[in-house]
């Protein structure tokens, strides 16, 4: 997340002094990346402690981390990237991840679950799941789409059992669902299929089954700067694998 985004995010917590420092930093970005904390305090007519408090309000541990982020931000702006090639690589790697995994146990759990619940941690993920649900209905599977963490909590405290399956689609696997909700699922032995970006993450570590995709960050660390194409792809691959699974079982009858 760049400095300007962080300032906007935490603006309500910035006092008049902080806002003055922020205005200077945004207007003199190139100059600030080489200034020491004492020098920045001098040019902003503030103090070393004021600069330190300002950086900490933005979420940094101190001035050194703030300055590093400022330098990295400049470097990222200069980086020339082919976004077309980036997406092609993401889709290629997502297909590779899927083909390398043994999805038979996941498909079996999906097929045998009494009720399937789907939960996406953001608007983009919910859109992907809605598309998946439409495609799977003709196969006589009728997933329940949980639109919010509140709905997830209600189901968890009510009807869901260990004979069901919950699919959670996330980008980072770190923000949602909250830790207490995941722990409650584990206590109740609720089977969880996590579908996340390829990385070690909290959600995947708590889940019964895992599927991974690759979506490379385009800009800032928010949902809007990750392509949703790999998410649509992984769900489409899962749908197609389930079609094959049903066909194989039918042929064995």
PDB file of C-alpha atoms in Angstrom:
ATOM      1  CA  UNK A   1       0.000   0.000   0.000  1.00  0.00           C
ATOM      2  CA  UNK A   2       1.547   3.344  -0.998  1.00  0.00           C
ATOM      3  CA  UNK A   3       2.071   6.298   1.325  1.00  0.00           C
ATOM      4  CA  UNK A   4      -0.784   8.384  -0.079  1.00  0.00           C
ATOM      5  CA  UNK A   5      -3.217   5.492   0.362  1.00  0.00           C
ATOM      6  CA  UNK A   6      -2.067   5.007   3.963  1.00  0.00           C
ATOM      7  CA  UNK A   7      -2.486   8.710   4.681  1.00  0.00           C
ATOM      8  CA  UNK A   8      -6.030   8.632   3.305  1.00  0.00           C
ATOM      9  CA  UNK A   9      -6.794   5.475   5.269  1.00  0.00           C
ATOM     10  CA  UNK A  10      -5.626   6.927   8.596  1.00  0.00           C
ATOM     11  CA  UNK A  11      -6.520  10.560   7.919  1.00  0.00           C
ATOM     12  CA  UNK A  12      -9.103  10.761  10.700  1.00  0.00           C
ATOM     13  CA  UNK A  13      -6.383   9.857  13.218  1.00  0.00           C
ATOM     14  CA  UNK A  14      -3.990  12.575  12.028  1.00  0.00           C
ATOM     15  CA  UNK A  15      -3.839  15.826  13.953  1.00  0.00           C
ATOM     16  CA  UNK A  16      -3.045  19.200  12.390  1.00  0.00           C
ATOM     17  CA  UNK A  17       0.686  18.646  12.804  1.00  0.00           C
ATOM     18  CA  UNK A  18       0.483  15.217  11.161  1.00  0.00           C
ATOM     19  CA  UNK A  19      -1.514  16.635   8.261  1.00  0.00           C
ATOM     20  CA  UNK A  20       1.150  19.286   7.704  1.00  0.00           C
ATOM     21  CA  UNK A  21       3.845  16.578   7.559  1.00  0.00           C
ATOM     22  CA  UNK A  22       1.698  14.463   5.238  1.00  0.00           C
ATOM     23  CA  UNK A  23       1.189  17.378   2.861  1.00  0.00           C
ATOM     24  CA  UNK A  24       4.930  17.996   2.695  1.00  0.00           C
ATOM     25  CA  UNK A  25       5.772  14.328   2.093  1.00  0.00           C
ATOM     26  CA  UNK A  26       3.232  14.000  -0.718  1.00  0.00           C
ATOM     27  CA  UNK A  27       4.495  17.180  -2.351  1.00  0.00           C
ATOM     28  CA  UNK A  28       8.209  16.330  -2.029  1.00  0.00           C
ATOM     29  CA  UNK A  29       8.286  12.560  -2.423  1.00  0.00           C
ATOM     30  CA  UNK A  30      11.603  12.401  -4.293  1.00  0.00           C
ATOM     31  CA  UNK A  31      13.331  14.684  -1.813  1.00  0.00           C
ATOM     32  CA  UNK A  32      11.923  12.900   1.250  1.00  0.00           C
ATOM     33  CA  UNK A  33      13.298   9.506   0.289  1.00  0.00           C
ATOM     34  CA  UNK A  34      16.813  10.759   1.039  1.00  0.00           C
ATOM     35  CA  UNK A  35      16.050  12.815   4.159  1.00  0.00           C
ATOM     36  CA  UNK A  36      16.902  11.666   7.663  1.00  0.00           C
ATOM     37  CA  UNK A  37      14.278  11.950  10.367  1.00  0.00           C
ATOM     38  CA  UNK A  38      16.045  15.053  11.716  1.00  0.00           C
ATOM     39  CA  UNK A  39      16.151  16.665   8.270  1.00  0.00           C
ATOM     40  CA  UNK A  40      12.461  15.960   7.639  1.00  0.00           C
ATOM     41  CA  UNK A  41      11.638  17.481  11.011  1.00  0.00           C
ATOM     42  CA  UNK A  42      13.618  20.599  10.085  1.00  0.00           C
ATOM     43  CA  UNK A  43      11.979  21.159   6.683  1.00  0.00           C
ATOM     44  CA  UNK A  44       8.500  20.611   8.132  1.00  0.00           C
ATOM     45  CA  UNK A  45       9.240  22.832  11.153  1.00  0.00           C
ATOM     46  CA  UNK A  46       8.311  19.996  13.500  1.00  0.00           C
ATOM     47  CA  UNK A  47      10.280  17.698  15.790  1.00  0.00           C
ATOM     48  CA  UNK A  48      11.866  14.259  15.537  1.00  0.00           C
ATOM     49  CA  UNK A  49       9.220  12.836  17.889  1.00  0.00           C
ATOM     50  CA  UNK A  50       6.445  14.357  15.748  1.00  0.00           C
ATOM     51  CA  UNK A  51       7.801  12.623  12.642  1.00  0.00           C
ATOM     52  CA  UNK A  52       8.076   9.335  14.527  1.00  0.00           C
ATOM     53  CA  UNK A  53       4.487   9.564  15.796  1.00  0.00           C
ATOM     54  CA  UNK A  54       3.296  10.400  12.276  1.00  0.00           C
ATOM     55  CA  UNK A  55       4.932   7.308  10.758  1.00  0.00           C
ATOM     56  CA  UNK A  56       3.555   5.096  13.529  1.00  0.00           C
ATOM     57  CA  UNK A  57       0.031   6.405  12.920  1.00  0.00           C
ATOM     58  CA  UNK A  58       0.407   5.168   9.342  1.00  0.00           C
ATOM     59  CA  UNK A  59       1.206   1.686  10.648  1.00  0.00           C
ATOM     60  CA  UNK A  60       4.997   1.711  10.408  1.00  0.00           C
ATOM     61  CA  UNK A  61       7.250   0.607  13.248  1.00  0.00           C
ATOM     62  CA  UNK A  62       9.368   3.718  12.833  1.00  0.00           C
ATOM     63  CA  UNK A  63      10.950   6.165  10.411  1.00  0.00           C
ATOM     64  CA  UNK A  64      13.291   3.616   8.819  1.00  0.00           C
ATOM     65  CA  UNK A  65      10.393   1.414   7.730  1.00  0.00           C
ATOM     66  CA  UNK A  66       8.496   4.479   6.478  1.00  0.00           C
ATOM     67  CA  UNK A  67      11.500   5.629   4.443  1.00  0.00           C
ATOM     68  CA  UNK A  68      11.983   2.147   2.983  1.00  0.00           C
ATOM     69  CA  UNK A  69       8.331   2.077   1.877  1.00  0.00           C
ATOM     70  CA  UNK A  70       8.797   5.483   0.259  1.00  0.00           C
ATOM     71  CA  UNK A  71      11.796   4.228  -1.722  1.00  0.00           C
ATOM     72  CA  UNK A  72      10.027   1.027  -2.764  1.00  0.00           C
ATOM     73  CA  UNK A  73       7.041   3.048  -3.892  1.00  0.00           C
ATOM     74  CA  UNK A  74       9.221   5.063  -6.244  1.00  0.00           C
ATOM     75  CA  UNK A  75      10.885   1.928  -7.571  1.00  0.00           C
ATOM     76  CA  UNK A  76       7.536   0.277  -8.255  1.00  0.00           C
ATOM     77  CA  UNK A  77       6.383   3.301 -10.250  1.00  0.00           C
ATOM     78  CA  UNK A  78       9.438   2.957 -12.483  1.00  0.00           C
ATOM     79  CA  UNK A  79       8.969  -0.757 -13.009  1.00  0.00           C
ATOM     80  CA  UNK A  80       7.763  -1.563 -16.504  1.00  0.00           C
ATOM     81  CA  UNK A  81       5.513  -4.606 -16.426  1.00  0.00           C
ATOM     82  CA  UNK A  82       3.529  -6.312 -19.133  1.00  0.00           C
ATOM     83  CA  UNK A  83       0.168  -6.818 -17.471  1.00  0.00           C
ATOM     84  CA  UNK A  84      -0.940  -9.104 -20.317  1.00  0.00           C
ATOM     85  CA  UNK A  85       2.074 -11.375 -19.756  1.00  0.00           C
ATOM     86  CA  UNK A  86       1.475 -11.238 -16.003  1.00  0.00           C
ATOM     87  CA  UNK A  87      -2.086 -12.473 -16.357  1.00  0.00           C
ATOM     88  CA  UNK A  88      -1.082 -15.177 -18.825  1.00  0.00           C
ATOM     89  CA  UNK A  89       1.478 -16.445 -16.324  1.00  0.00           C
ATOM     90  CA  UNK A  90      -1.084 -16.362 -13.498  1.00  0.00           C
ATOM     91  CA  UNK A  91      -3.548 -18.443 -15.515  1.00  0.00           C
ATOM     92  CA  UNK A  92      -0.829 -20.880 -16.546  1.00  0.00           C
ATOM     93  CA  UNK A  93       0.338 -21.349 -12.952  1.00  0.00           C
ATOM     94  CA  UNK A  94      -3.231 -21.711 -11.663  1.00  0.00           C
ATOM     95  CA  UNK A  95      -3.873 -24.556 -14.101  1.00  0.00           C
ATOM     96  CA  UNK A  96      -0.540 -26.102 -13.109  1.00  0.00           C
ATOM     97  CA  UNK A  97      -1.389 -25.921  -9.381  1.00  0.00           C
ATOM     98  CA  UNK A  98      -4.754 -27.566  -9.998  1.00  0.00           C
ATOM     99  CA  UNK A  99      -3.295 -30.377 -12.100  1.00  0.00           C
ATOM    100  CA  UNK A 100      -0.628 -31.091  -9.481  1.00  0.00           C
ATOM    101  CA  UNK A 101      -3.151 -31.544  -6.682  1.00  0.00           C
ATOM    102  CA  UNK A 102      -5.064 -34.717  -5.949  1.00  0.00           C
ATOM    103  CA  UNK A 103      -8.588 -33.322  -5.954  1.00  0.00           C
ATOM    104  CA  UNK A 104     -10.399 -36.655  -5.643  1.00  0.00           C
ATOM    105  CA  UNK A 105     -10.966 -36.302  -1.902  1.00  0.00           C
ATOM    106  CA  UNK A 106     -12.232 -32.745  -2.377  1.00  0.00           C
ATOM    107  CA  UNK A 107     -14.639 -33.829  -5.110  1.00  0.00           C
ATOM    108  CA  UNK A 108     -15.864 -36.703  -2.962  1.00  0.00           C
ATOM    109  CA  UNK A 109     -16.502 -34.376  -0.020  1.00  0.00           C
ATOM    110  CA  UNK A 110     -18.315 -31.951  -2.318  1.00  0.00           C
ATOM    111  CA  UNK A 111     -20.445 -34.747  -3.761  1.00  0.00           C
ATOM    112  CA  UNK A 112     -21.352 -36.316  -0.414  1.00  0.00           C
ATOM    113  CA  UNK A 113     -22.000 -33.141   1.581  1.00  0.00           C
ATOM    114  CA  UNK A 114     -25.584 -32.783   2.743  1.00  0.00           C
ATOM    115  CA  UNK A 115     -25.395 -29.014   2.346  1.00  0.00           C
ATOM    116  CA  UNK A 116     -22.702 -26.936   0.676  1.00  0.00           C
ATOM    117  CA  UNK A 117     -22.099 -23.409   1.924  1.00  0.00           C
ATOM    118  CA  UNK A 118     -20.082 -20.880  -0.065  1.00  0.00           C
ATOM    119  CA  UNK A 119     -18.508 -17.765   1.428  1.00  0.00           C
ATOM    120  CA  UNK A 120     -16.389 -15.163  -0.362  1.00  0.00           C
ATOM    121  CA  UNK A 121     -14.340 -12.702   1.664  1.00  0.00           C
ATOM    122  CA  UNK A 122     -14.857  -9.787  -0.756  1.00  0.00           C
ATOM    123  CA  UNK A 123     -17.186  -8.537  -3.473  1.00  0.00           C
ATOM    124  CA  UNK A 124     -15.035 -10.022  -6.248  1.00  0.00           C
ATOM    125  CA  UNK A 125     -14.904 -13.415  -4.567  1.00  0.00           C
ATOM    126  CA  UNK A 126     -18.678 -13.375  -4.057  1.00  0.00           C
ATOM    127  CA  UNK A 127     -19.150 -12.662  -7.768  1.00  0.00           C
ATOM    128  CA  UNK A 128     -16.937 -15.636  -8.637  1.00  0.00           C
ATOM    129  CA  UNK A 129     -18.906 -17.906  -6.293  1.00  0.00           C
ATOM    130  CA  UNK A 130     -22.235 -16.743  -7.678  1.00  0.00           C
ATOM    131  CA  UNK A 131     -21.072 -17.730 -11.150  1.00  0.00           C
ATOM    132  CA  UNK A 132     -19.887 -21.115  -9.836  1.00  0.00           C
ATOM    133  CA  UNK A 133     -23.211 -21.761  -8.099  1.00  0.00           C
ATOM    134  CA  UNK A 134     -25.126 -21.085 -11.330  1.00  0.00           C
ATOM    135  CA  UNK A 135     -22.937 -23.561 -13.208  1.00  0.00           C
ATOM    136  CA  UNK A 136     -23.190 -26.344 -10.605  1.00  0.00           C
ATOM    137  CA  UNK A 137     -26.994 -26.312 -10.142  1.00  0.00           C
ATOM    138  CA  UNK A 138     -27.664 -28.454 -13.270  1.00  0.00           C
ATOM    139  CA  UNK A 139     -25.554 -31.159 -11.584  1.00  0.00           C
ATOM    140  CA  UNK A 140     -28.082 -31.291  -8.725  1.00  0.00           C
ATOM    141  CA  UNK A 141     -25.860 -29.486  -6.259  1.00  0.00           C
ATOM    142  CA  UNK A 142     -27.480 -26.422  -4.679  1.00  0.00           C
ATOM    143  CA  UNK A 143     -24.904 -24.472  -2.641  1.00  0.00           C
ATOM    144  CA  UNK A 144     -26.060 -21.861  -0.148  1.00  0.00           C
ATOM    145  CA  UNK A 145     -24.325 -18.549  -0.828  1.00  0.00           C
ATOM    146  CA  UNK A 146     -23.456 -16.715   2.401  1.00  0.00           C
ATOM    147  CA  UNK A 147     -23.175 -13.023   1.557  1.00  0.00           C
ATOM    148  CA  UNK A 148     -21.541 -11.747   4.735  1.00  0.00           C
ATOM    149  CA  UNK A 149     -19.524 -12.817   7.752  1.00  0.00           C
ATOM    150  CA  UNK A 150     -22.659 -12.232   9.830  1.00  0.00           C
ATOM    151  CA  UNK A 151     -24.564 -14.815   7.763  1.00  0.00           C
ATOM    152  CA  UNK A 152     -21.628 -17.175   8.185  1.00  0.00           C
ATOM    153  CA  UNK A 153     -21.787 -16.749  11.970  1.00  0.00           C
ATOM    154  CA  UNK A 154     -25.550 -17.365  12.013  1.00  0.00           C
ATOM    155  CA  UNK A 155     -25.167 -20.611  10.057  1.00  0.00           C
ATOM    156  CA  UNK A 156     -22.248 -21.692  12.222  1.00  0.00           C
ATOM    157  CA  UNK A 157     -24.329 -21.198  15.359  1.00  0.00           C
ATOM    158  CA  UNK A 158     -27.305 -22.970  13.848  1.00  0.00           C
ATOM    159  CA  UNK A 159     -27.837 -25.525  11.123  1.00  0.00           C
ATOM    160  CA  UNK A 160     -24.373 -26.436   9.802  1.00  0.00           C
ATOM    161  CA  UNK A 161     -23.009 -29.877  10.767  1.00  0.00           C
ATOM    162  CA  UNK A 162     -19.963 -32.047  10.150  1.00  0.00           C
ATOM    163  CA  UNK A 163     -21.900 -33.658   7.290  1.00  0.00           C
ATOM    164  CA  UNK A 164     -21.840 -30.388   5.361  1.00  0.00           C
ATOM    165  CA  UNK A 165     -19.047 -28.585   3.529  1.00  0.00           C
ATOM    166  CA  UNK A 166     -18.129 -24.914   3.526  1.00  0.00           C
ATOM    167  CA  UNK A 167     -16.149 -23.415   0.662  1.00  0.00           C
ATOM    168  CA  UNK A 168     -14.258 -20.216   1.501  1.00  0.00           C
ATOM    169  CA  UNK A 169     -12.808 -18.200  -1.376  1.00  0.00           C
ATOM    170  CA  UNK A 170     -10.207 -15.622  -0.362  1.00  0.00           C
ATOM    171  CA  UNK A 171      -7.322 -13.619  -1.772  1.00  0.00           C
ATOM    172  CA  UNK A 172      -4.851 -13.519   1.095  1.00  0.00           C
ATOM    173  CA  UNK A 173      -6.402 -16.098   3.424  1.00  0.00           C
ATOM    174  CA  UNK A 174      -5.518 -13.797   6.318  1.00  0.00           C
ATOM    175  CA  UNK A 175      -8.301 -11.252   6.894  1.00  0.00           C
ATOM    176  CA  UNK A 176     -11.602 -13.140   6.928  1.00  0.00           C
ATOM    177  CA  UNK A 177     -13.220 -15.125   8.389  1.00  0.00           C
ATOM    178  CA  UNK A 178     -12.145 -13.984  11.828  1.00  0.00           C
ATOM    179  CA  UNK A 179      -9.954 -16.301  13.900  1.00  0.00           C
ATOM    180  CA  UNK A 180     -12.725 -17.169  16.360  1.00  0.00           C
ATOM    181  CA  UNK A 181     -15.031 -18.237  13.523  1.00  0.00           C
ATOM    182  CA  UNK A 182     -12.395 -20.543  12.036  1.00  0.00           C
ATOM    183  CA  UNK A 183     -11.677 -22.004  15.465  1.00  0.00           C
ATOM    184  CA  UNK A 184     -15.381 -22.643  16.001  1.00  0.00           C
ATOM    185  CA  UNK A 185     -15.525 -24.517  12.699  1.00  0.00           C
ATOM    186  CA  UNK A 186     -12.593 -26.677  13.770  1.00  0.00           C
ATOM    187  CA  UNK A 187     -14.224 -27.456  17.124  1.00  0.00           C
ATOM    188  CA  UNK A 188     -17.445 -28.486  15.363  1.00  0.00           C
ATOM    189  CA  UNK A 189     -15.474 -30.583  12.826  1.00  0.00           C
ATOM    190  CA  UNK A 190     -16.970 -28.653   9.911  1.00  0.00           C
ATOM    191  CA  UNK A 191     -15.167 -29.647   6.693  1.00  0.00           C
ATOM    192  CA  UNK A 192     -13.626 -26.551   5.100  1.00  0.00           C
ATOM    193  CA  UNK A 193     -12.393 -26.161   1.527  1.00  0.00           C
ATOM    194  CA  UNK A 194     -10.160 -23.091   1.346  1.00  0.00           C
ATOM    195  CA  UNK A 195      -9.420 -21.584  -2.055  1.00  0.00           C
ATOM    196  CA  UNK A 196      -6.676 -18.971  -1.763  1.00  0.00           C
ATOM    197  CA  UNK A 197      -3.773 -17.339  -3.528  1.00  0.00           C
ATOM    198  CA  UNK A 198      -0.723 -19.594  -3.453  1.00  0.00           C
ATOM    199  CA  UNK A 199       0.972 -18.860  -0.127  1.00  0.00           C
ATOM    200  CA  UNK A 200       1.155 -20.043   3.443  1.00  0.00           C
ATOM    201  CA  UNK A 201      -1.846 -18.430   5.085  1.00  0.00           C
ATOM    202  CA  UNK A 202      -4.046 -18.694   8.149  1.00  0.00           C
ATOM    203  CA  UNK A 203      -7.174 -19.878   6.326  1.00  0.00           C
ATOM    204  CA  UNK A 204      -5.410 -22.663   4.435  1.00  0.00           C
ATOM    205  CA  UNK A 205      -3.759 -23.914   7.626  1.00  0.00           C
ATOM    206  CA  UNK A 206      -7.175 -24.269   9.303  1.00  0.00           C
ATOM    207  CA  UNK A 207      -8.937 -25.881   6.338  1.00  0.00           C
ATOM    208  CA  UNK A 208      -9.606 -29.562   5.703  1.00  0.00           C
ATOM    209  CA  UNK A 209      -8.968 -29.236   1.973  1.00  0.00           C
ATOM    210  CA  UNK A 210      -7.008 -26.655  -0.011  1.00  0.00           C
ATOM    211  CA  UNK A 211      -7.023 -25.411  -3.576  1.00  0.00           C
ATOM    212  CA  UNK A 212      -4.646 -22.712  -4.770  1.00  0.00           C
ATOM    213  CA  UNK A 213      -4.513 -20.225  -7.610  1.00  0.00           C
ATOM    214  CA  UNK A 214      -2.038 -17.512  -8.573  1.00  0.00           C
ATOM    215  CA  UNK A 215      -3.057 -13.866  -8.865  1.00  0.00           C
ATOM    216  CA  UNK A 216      -0.199 -11.372  -8.957  1.00  0.00           C
ATOM    217  CA  UNK A 217      -0.694  -7.987  -7.333  1.00  0.00           C
ATOM    218  CA  UNK A 218      -0.995  -5.221  -9.917  1.00  0.00           C
ATOM    219  CA  UNK A 219      -0.679  -2.235  -7.615  1.00  0.00           C
ATOM    220  CA  UNK A 220      -1.860  -1.779  -4.049  1.00  0.00           C
ATOM    221  CA  UNK A 221      -2.698  -4.544  -1.567  1.00  0.00           C
ATOM    222  CA  UNK A 222      -6.472  -4.455  -2.009  1.00  0.00           C
ATOM    223  CA  UNK A 223      -8.923  -6.711  -3.789  1.00  0.00           C
ATOM    224  CA  UNK A 224      -9.345  -4.216  -6.621  1.00  0.00           C
ATOM    225  CA  UNK A 225      -5.707  -4.547  -7.704  1.00  0.00           C
ATOM    226  CA  UNK A 226      -5.716  -8.315  -8.122  1.00  0.00           C
ATOM    227  CA  UNK A 227      -7.162  -9.858 -11.261  1.00  0.00           C
ATOM    228  CA  UNK A 228     -10.192 -12.042 -10.574  1.00  0.00           C
ATOM    229  CA  UNK A 229      -9.551 -14.136 -13.696  1.00  0.00           C
ATOM    230  CA  UNK A 230      -7.525 -16.825 -11.846  1.00  0.00           C
ATOM    231  CA  UNK A 231     -10.366 -17.120  -9.299  1.00  0.00           C
ATOM    232  CA  UNK A 232     -12.909 -17.675 -12.068  1.00  0.00           C
ATOM    233  CA  UNK A 233     -10.461 -20.151 -13.595  1.00  0.00           C
ATOM    234  CA  UNK A 234      -9.933 -22.225 -10.437  1.00  0.00           C
ATOM    235  CA  UNK A 235     -13.689 -22.468  -9.846  1.00  0.00           C
ATOM    236  CA  UNK A 236     -14.270 -23.431 -13.480  1.00  0.00           C
ATOM    237  CA  UNK A 237     -11.574 -26.106 -13.217  1.00  0.00           C
ATOM    238  CA  UNK A 238     -13.239 -27.431 -10.076  1.00  0.00           C
ATOM    239  CA  UNK A 239     -16.619 -27.475 -11.837  1.00  0.00           C
ATOM    240  CA  UNK A 240     -15.170 -29.375 -14.815  1.00  0.00           C
ATOM    241  CA  UNK A 241     -13.389 -31.833 -12.526  1.00  0.00           C
ATOM    242  CA  UNK A 242     -16.688 -32.473 -10.760  1.00  0.00           C
ATOM    243  CA  UNK A 243     -18.404 -33.142 -14.105  1.00  0.00           C
ATOM    244  CA  UNK A 244     -15.695 -35.715 -14.868  1.00  0.00           C
ATOM    245  CA  UNK A 245     -16.035 -37.189 -11.370  1.00  0.00           C
ATOM    246  CA  UNK A 246     -19.788 -37.677 -11.797  1.00  0.00           C
ATOM    247  CA  UNK A 247     -19.341 -39.173 -15.245  1.00  0.00           C
ATOM    248  CA  UNK A 248     -16.752 -41.690 -14.003  1.00  0.00           C
ATOM    249  CA  UNK A 249     -19.026 -42.754 -11.140  1.00  0.00           C
ATOM    250  CA  UNK A 250     -21.961 -43.082 -13.530  1.00  0.00           C
ATOM    251  CA  UNK A 251     -19.954 -45.309 -15.874  1.00  0.00           C
ATOM    252  CA  UNK A 252     -19.024 -47.581 -12.969  1.00  0.00           C
ATOM    253  CA  UNK A 253     -22.650 -48.327 -12.104  1.00  0.00           C
TER     254      UNK A 253
END
